[in-house]
CSV table of C-alpha atoms and ligand atoms in Angstrom, one decimal:
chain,number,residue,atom,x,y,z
A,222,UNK,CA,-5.8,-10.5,-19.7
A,223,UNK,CA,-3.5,-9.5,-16.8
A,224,UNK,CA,-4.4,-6.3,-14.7
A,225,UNK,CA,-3.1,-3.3,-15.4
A,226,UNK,CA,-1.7,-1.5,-12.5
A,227,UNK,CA,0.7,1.5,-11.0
A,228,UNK,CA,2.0,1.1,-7.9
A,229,UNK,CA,2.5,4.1,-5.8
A,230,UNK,CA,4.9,3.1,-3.1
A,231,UNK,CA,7.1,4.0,0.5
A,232,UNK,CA,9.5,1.4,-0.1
A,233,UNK,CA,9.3,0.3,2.9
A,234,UNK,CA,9.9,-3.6,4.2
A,235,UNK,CA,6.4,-4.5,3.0
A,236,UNK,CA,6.5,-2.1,0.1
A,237,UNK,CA,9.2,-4.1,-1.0
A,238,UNK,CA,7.5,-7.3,-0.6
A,239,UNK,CA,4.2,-6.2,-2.3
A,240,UNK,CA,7.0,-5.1,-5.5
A,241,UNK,CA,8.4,-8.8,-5.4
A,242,UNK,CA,4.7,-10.4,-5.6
A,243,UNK,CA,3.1,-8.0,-8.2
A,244,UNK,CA,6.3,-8.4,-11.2
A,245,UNK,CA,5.9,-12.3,-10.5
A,246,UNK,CA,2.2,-12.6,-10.4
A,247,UNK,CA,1.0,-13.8,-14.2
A,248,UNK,CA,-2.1,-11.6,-14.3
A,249,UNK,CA,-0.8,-8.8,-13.1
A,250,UNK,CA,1.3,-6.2,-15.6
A,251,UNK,CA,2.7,-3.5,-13.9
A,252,UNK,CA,3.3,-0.5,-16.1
A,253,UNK,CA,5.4,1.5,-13.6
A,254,UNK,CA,6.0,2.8,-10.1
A,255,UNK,CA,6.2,6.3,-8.1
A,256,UNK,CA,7.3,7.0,-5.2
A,257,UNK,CA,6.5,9.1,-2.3
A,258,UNK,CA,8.0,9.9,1.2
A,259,UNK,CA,6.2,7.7,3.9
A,260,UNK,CA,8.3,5.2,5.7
A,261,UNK,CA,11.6,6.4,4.5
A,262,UNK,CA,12.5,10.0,2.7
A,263,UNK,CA,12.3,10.3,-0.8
A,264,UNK,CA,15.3,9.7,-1.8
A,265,UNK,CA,15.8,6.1,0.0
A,266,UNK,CA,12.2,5.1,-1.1
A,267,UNK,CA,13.2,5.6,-4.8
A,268,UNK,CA,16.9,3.8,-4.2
A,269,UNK,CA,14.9,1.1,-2.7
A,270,UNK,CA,12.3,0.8,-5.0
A,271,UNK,CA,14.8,0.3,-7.8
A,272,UNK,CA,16.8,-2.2,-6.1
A,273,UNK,CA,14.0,-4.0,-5.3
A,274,UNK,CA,13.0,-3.7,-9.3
A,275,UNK,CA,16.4,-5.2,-10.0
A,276,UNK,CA,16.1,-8.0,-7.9
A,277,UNK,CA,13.0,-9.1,-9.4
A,278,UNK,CA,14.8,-8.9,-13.1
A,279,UNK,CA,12.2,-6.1,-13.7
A,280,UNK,CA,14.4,-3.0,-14.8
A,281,UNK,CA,12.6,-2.3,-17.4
A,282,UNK,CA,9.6,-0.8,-15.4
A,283,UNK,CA,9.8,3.0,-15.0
A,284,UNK,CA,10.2,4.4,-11.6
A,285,UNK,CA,9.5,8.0,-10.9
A,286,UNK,CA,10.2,10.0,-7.7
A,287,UNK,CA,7.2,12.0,-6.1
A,288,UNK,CA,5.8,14.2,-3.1
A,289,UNK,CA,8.7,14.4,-0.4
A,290,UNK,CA,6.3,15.3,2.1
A,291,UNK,CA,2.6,15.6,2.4
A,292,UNK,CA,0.6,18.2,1.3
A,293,UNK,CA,0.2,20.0,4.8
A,294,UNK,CA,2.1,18.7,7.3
A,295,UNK,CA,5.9,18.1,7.5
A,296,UNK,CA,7.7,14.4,6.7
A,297,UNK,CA,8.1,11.8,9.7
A,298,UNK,CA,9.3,8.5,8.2
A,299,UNK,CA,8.7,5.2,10.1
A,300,UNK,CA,12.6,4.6,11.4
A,301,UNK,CA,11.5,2.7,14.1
A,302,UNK,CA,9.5,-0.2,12.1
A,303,UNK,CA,11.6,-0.2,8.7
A,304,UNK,CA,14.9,1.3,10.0
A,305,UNK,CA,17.0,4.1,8.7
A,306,UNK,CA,17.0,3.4,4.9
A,307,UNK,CA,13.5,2.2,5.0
A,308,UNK,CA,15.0,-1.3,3.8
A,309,UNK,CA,15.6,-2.4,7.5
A,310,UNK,CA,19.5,-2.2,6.2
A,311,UNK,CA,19.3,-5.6,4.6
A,312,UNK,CA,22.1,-6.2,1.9
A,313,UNK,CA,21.2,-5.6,-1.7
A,314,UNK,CA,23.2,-3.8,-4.3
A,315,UNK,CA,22.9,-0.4,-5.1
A,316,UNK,CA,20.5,-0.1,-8.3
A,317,UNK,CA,21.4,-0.5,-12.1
A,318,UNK,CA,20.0,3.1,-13.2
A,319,UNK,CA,18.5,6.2,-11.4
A,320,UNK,CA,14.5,7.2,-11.6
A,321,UNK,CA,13.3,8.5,-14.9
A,322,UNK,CA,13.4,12.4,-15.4
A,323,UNK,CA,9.7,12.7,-15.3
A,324,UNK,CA,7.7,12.8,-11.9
A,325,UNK,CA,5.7,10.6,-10.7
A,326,UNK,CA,2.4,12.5,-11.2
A,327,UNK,CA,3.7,13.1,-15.0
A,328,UNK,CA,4.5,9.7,-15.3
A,329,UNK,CA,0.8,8.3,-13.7
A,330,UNK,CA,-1.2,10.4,-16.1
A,331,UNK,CA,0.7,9.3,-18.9
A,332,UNK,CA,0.2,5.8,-18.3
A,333,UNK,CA,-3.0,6.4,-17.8
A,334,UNK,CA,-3.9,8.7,-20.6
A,335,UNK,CA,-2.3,6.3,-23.0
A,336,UNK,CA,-3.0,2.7,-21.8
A,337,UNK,CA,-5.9,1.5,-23.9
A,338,UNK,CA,-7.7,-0.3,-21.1
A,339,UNK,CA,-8.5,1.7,-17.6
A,340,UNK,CA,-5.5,1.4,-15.0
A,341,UNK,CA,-5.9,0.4,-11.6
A,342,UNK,CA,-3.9,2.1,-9.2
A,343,UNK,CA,-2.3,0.3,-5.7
A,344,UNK,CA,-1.5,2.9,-3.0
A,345,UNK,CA,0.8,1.4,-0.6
A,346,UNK,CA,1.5,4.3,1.1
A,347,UNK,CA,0.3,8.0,1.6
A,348,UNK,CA,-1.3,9.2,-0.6
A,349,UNK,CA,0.1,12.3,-1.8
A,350,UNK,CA,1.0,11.7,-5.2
A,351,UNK,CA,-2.6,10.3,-6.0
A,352,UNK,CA,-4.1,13.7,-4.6
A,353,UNK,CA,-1.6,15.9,-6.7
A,354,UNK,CA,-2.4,13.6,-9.9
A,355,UNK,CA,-6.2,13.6,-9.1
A,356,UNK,CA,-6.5,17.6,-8.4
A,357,UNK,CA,-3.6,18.7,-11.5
A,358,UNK,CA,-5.4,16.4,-14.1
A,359,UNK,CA,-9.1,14.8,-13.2
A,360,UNK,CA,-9.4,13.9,-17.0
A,361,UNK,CA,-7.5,10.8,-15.6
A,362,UNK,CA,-10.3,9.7,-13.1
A,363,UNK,CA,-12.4,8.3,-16.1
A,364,UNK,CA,-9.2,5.8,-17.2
A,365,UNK,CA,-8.3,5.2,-13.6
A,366,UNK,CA,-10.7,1.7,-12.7
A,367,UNK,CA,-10.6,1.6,-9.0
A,368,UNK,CA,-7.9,2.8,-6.4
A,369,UNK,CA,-7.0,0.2,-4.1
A,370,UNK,CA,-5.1,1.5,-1.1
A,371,UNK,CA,-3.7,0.4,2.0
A,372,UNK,CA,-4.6,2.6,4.7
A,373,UNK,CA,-7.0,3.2,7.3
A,374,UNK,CA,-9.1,1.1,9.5
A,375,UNK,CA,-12.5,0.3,10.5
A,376,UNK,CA,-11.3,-0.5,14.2
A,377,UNK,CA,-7.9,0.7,16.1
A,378,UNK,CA,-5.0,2.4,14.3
A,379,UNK,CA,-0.9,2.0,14.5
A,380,UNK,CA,0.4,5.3,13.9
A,381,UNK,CA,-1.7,7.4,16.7
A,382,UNK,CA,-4.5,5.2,19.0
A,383,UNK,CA,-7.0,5.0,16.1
A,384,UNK,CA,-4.9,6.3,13.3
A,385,UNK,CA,-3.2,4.0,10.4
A,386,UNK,CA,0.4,5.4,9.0
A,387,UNK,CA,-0.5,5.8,5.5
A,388,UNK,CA,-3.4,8.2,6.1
A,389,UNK,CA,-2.2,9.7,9.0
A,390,UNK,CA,1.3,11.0,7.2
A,391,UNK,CA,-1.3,12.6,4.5
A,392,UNK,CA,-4.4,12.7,6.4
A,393,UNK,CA,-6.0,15.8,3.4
A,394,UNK,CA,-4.3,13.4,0.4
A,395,UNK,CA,-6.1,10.9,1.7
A,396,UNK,CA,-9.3,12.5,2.3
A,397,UNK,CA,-9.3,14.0,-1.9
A,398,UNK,CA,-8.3,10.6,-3.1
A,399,UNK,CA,-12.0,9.3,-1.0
A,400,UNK,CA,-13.5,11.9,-2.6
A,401,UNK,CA,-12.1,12.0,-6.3
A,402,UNK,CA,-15.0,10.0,-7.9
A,403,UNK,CA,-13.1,7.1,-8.5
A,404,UNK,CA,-14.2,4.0,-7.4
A,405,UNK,CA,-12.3,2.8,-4.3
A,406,UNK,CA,-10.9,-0.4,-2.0
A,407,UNK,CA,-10.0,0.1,1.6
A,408,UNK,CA,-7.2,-2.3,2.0
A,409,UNK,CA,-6.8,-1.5,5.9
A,410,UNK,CA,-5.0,-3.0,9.2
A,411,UNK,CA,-8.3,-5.0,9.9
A,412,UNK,CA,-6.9,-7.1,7.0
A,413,UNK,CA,-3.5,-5.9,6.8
A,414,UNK,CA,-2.0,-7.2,10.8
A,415,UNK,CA,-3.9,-10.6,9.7
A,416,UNK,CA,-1.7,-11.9,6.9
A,417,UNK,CA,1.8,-13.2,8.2
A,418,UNK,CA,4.1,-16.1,7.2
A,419,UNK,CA,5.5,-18.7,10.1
A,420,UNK,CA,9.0,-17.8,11.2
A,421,UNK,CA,10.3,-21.5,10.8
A,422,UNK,CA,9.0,-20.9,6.6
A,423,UNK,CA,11.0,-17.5,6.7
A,424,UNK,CA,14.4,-18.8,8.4
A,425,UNK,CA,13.9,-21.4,5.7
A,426,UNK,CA,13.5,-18.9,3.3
A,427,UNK,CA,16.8,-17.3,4.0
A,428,UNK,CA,18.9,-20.1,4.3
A,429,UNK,CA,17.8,-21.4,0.7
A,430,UNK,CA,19.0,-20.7,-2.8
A,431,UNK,CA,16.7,-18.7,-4.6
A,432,UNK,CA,17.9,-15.5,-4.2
A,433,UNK,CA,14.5,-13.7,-4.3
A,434,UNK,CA,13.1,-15.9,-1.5
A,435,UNK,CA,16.7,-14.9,0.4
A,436,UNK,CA,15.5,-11.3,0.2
A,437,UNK,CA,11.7,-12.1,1.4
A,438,UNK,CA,12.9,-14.2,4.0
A,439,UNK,CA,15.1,-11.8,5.0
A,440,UNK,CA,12.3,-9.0,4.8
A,441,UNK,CA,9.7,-10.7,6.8
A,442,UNK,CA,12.1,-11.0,9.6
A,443,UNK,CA,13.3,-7.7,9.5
A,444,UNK,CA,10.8,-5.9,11.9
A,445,UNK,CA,13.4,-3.7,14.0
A,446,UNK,CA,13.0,-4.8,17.3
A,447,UNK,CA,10.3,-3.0,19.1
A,448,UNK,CA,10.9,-5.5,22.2
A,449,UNK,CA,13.8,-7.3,23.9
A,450,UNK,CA,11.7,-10.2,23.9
A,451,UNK,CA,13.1,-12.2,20.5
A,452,UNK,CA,9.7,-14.4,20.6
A,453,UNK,CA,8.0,-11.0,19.9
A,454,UNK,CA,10.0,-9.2,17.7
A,455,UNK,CA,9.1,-11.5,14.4
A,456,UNK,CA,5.9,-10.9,12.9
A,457,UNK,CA,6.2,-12.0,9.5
A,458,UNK,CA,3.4,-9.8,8.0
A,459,UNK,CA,3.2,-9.4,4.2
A,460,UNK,CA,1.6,-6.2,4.7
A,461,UNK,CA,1.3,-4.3,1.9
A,462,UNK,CA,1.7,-7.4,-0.3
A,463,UNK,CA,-1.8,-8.5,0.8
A,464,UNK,CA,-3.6,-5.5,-1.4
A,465,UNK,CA,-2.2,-6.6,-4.5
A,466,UNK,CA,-2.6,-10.2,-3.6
A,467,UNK,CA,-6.4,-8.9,-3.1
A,468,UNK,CA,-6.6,-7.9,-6.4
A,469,UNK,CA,-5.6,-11.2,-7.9
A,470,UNK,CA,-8.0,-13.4,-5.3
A,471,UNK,CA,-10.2,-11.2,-4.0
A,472,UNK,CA,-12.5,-14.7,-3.0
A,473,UNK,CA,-9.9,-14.6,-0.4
A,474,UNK,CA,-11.1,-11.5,1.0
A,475,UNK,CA,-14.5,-10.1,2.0
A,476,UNK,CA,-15.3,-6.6,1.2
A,477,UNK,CA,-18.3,-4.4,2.3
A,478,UNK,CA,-19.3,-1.5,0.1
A,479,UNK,CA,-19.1,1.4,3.5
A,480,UNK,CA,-18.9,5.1,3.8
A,481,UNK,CA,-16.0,6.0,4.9
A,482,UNK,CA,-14.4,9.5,5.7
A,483,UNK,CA,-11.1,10.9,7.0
A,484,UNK,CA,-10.6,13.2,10.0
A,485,UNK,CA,-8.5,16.0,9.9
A,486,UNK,CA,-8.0,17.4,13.5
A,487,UNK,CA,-7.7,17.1,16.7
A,488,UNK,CA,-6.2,14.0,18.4
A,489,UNK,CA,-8.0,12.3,15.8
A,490,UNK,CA,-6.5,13.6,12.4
A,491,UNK,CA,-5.7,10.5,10.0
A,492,UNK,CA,-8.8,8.5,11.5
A,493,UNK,CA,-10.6,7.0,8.6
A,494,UNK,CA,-14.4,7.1,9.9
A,495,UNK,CA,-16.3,3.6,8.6
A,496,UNK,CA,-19.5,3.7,8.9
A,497,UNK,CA,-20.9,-0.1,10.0
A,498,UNK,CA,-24.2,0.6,11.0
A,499,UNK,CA,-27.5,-1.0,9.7
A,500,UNK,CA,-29.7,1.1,10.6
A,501,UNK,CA,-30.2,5.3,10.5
A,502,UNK,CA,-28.6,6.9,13.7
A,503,UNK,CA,-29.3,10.5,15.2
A,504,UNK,CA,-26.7,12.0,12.7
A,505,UNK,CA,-29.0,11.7,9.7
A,506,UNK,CA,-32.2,12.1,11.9
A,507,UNK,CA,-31.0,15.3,13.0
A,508,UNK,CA,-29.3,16.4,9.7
A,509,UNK,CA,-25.8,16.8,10.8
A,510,UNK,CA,-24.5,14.3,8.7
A,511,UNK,CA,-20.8,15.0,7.5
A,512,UNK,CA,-19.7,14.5,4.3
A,513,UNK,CA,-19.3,10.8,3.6
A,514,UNK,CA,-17.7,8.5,0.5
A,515,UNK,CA,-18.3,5.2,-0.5
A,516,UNK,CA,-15.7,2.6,-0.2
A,517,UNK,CA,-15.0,-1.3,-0.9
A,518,UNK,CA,-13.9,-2.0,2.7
A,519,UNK,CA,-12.4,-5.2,3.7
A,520,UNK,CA,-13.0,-6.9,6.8
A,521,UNK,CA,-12.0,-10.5,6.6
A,522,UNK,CA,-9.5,-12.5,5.0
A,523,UNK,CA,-8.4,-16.1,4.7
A,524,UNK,CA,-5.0,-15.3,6.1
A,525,UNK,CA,-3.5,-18.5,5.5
A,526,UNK,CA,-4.4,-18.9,1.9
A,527,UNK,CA,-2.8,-15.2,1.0
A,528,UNK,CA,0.3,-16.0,2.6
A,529,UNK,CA,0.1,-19.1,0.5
A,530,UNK,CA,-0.2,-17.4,-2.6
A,531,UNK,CA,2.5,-14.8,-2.0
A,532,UNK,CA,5.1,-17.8,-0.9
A,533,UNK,CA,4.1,-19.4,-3.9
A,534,UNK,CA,4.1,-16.6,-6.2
A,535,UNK,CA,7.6,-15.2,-4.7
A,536,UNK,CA,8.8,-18.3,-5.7
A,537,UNK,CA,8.4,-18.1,-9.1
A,538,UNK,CA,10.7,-15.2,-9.5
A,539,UNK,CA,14.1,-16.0,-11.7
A,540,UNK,CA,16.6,-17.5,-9.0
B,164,BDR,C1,1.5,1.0,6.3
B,164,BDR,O1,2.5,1.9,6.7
B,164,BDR,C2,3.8,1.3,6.4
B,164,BDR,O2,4.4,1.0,7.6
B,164,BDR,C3,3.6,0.1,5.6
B,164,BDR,O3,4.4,0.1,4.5
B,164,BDR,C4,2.1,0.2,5.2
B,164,BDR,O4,1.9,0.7,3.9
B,164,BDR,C5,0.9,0.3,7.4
B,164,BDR,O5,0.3,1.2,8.3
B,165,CA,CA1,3.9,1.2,2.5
């Protein structure tokens, strides 16, 4: 029986991508999408989101517009890695309908409440709407069956020095989620910057008929140029695409059950804390342990196989 999943998205380049891979996968059903402000503002993540939707023939699955900014600190989208519109301007039509009239934290408990089986939910970005849902209604944690979310890392970050985007934009939305109960995957850059399709099988991609592997192609090349140097400005990442593809093949992934936690100031706010040590340091000795959550971290990931199964899986959407 396919997966039931919500995906709470910053559509977003790899947002976008992660859309494409989870309507076409078989064993995956996705009973709707939120949005949230992250990469782009609101309004562009959710006319994104439903393009994106409409490209992959799903307009049937309910979008619902979220948190414009985090809970605390003000909005900063991500111009300078998915561009103004969040889209990296490439050329879609506008979408077929608007978002429904409920929000997303309305729309999330009600899937929940009223699937039969537990819902899993994919965070692709930050993670204000899951906090809001999580703190309004914590009936839902007991349906919910694990939160996987991109964000975070066990080693250096992107948005600040050690720092990932997702859970630095929302760094206390992040930090509830953690400690919500519900059972958890860390989805971070150690796995996230490792996944990335050859630029020769993208150009290919573009120049080629099917009109969903146009729009990928044209995606993974879309990285607005953060160097003058053209050899450098393609990276090809699936990004975001590689937690849903972890929930499908996770025997292409290791995880380690960690403690994880976020910090929330100084230089280091949006630092997610993992705790790799095998033995009992001076912290516990001395009882100054901080308050710690459990999390399914992953560390390694057979890069080359995921990008596989995306391509292939891409592929399968109607031309
Ligand atoms: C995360 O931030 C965004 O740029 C991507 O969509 C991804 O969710 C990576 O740090
Ligand atoms: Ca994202």
């Amino acid at each position: 029986m396919p997966t039931p999943v919500i995906l709470d998205v910053d559509t977003g380049v790899d947002d976008a991508l992660a859309l494409l891979f989870a309507v076409a996968h078989p064993e995956i059903e996705v009973l709707g999408v939120t949005c949230v402000a992250g990469n782009a503002g609101l309004d562009d993540v959710v006319a994104n989101t439903l393009r994106i939707l409409d490209l992959a023939g799903a307009a049937d699955v309910p979008v619902a517009a979220g948190a414009a900014r985090p809970l605390i600190a003000p909005a900063r989208a991500a111009a300078h890695v998915h561009g103004e519109d969040g889209l990296g301007g490439i050329a879609l039509p506008p979408a077929t309908r608007g978002a429904a009239d409920e929000s997303a934290v309305a729309m999330m408990r009600r899937l929940i409440m009223q699937h039969p089986e537990p819902v899993t939910l994919v965070a692709l970005a930050p993670q204000t709407n899951l906090a809001l849902l999580l703190r309004t209604h914590p009936e839902v944690a007991a349906r919910i069956e694990r939160i996987v979310f991109m964000g975070g890392s066990a080693s250096v970050g992107n948005a600040t020095a050690v720092a990932e985007f997702n859970v630095w934009h929302d760094p206390e939305a992040a930090a509830i989620v953690l400690d919500a109960g519900v059972p958890t995957t860390m989805y971070g850059l150690d796995v996230f910057e490792r996944v990335s399709v050859p630029l020769e099988r993208a150009k290919a991609l573009t120049a080629g008929a099917h009109r969903a592997g146009r729009a990928v192609g044209e995606l993974l090349g879309n990285r607005v140029a953060m160097s003058e140097d053209e050899s450098l400005q393609y990276t090809g990442l699936i990004g975001d695409a590689g937690a849903v593809c972890a929930i499908v093949a996770p025997e292409l992934v290791s995880f380690e059950s960690l403690p994880v936690r976020v910090e929330l100031s100084g230089y280091s706010r949006g630092q997610t804390v993992v705790d790799r040590r095998a033995y009992t340091g001076e912290d516990s000795l001395h009882g100054l342990d901080e308050v710690w959550s459990r999390s399914e971290v992953a560390l390694g990931i057979d890069a080359d196989a995921v990008a596989d199964l995306f391509l292939k899986t891409v592929l399968t959407l109607p031309e």
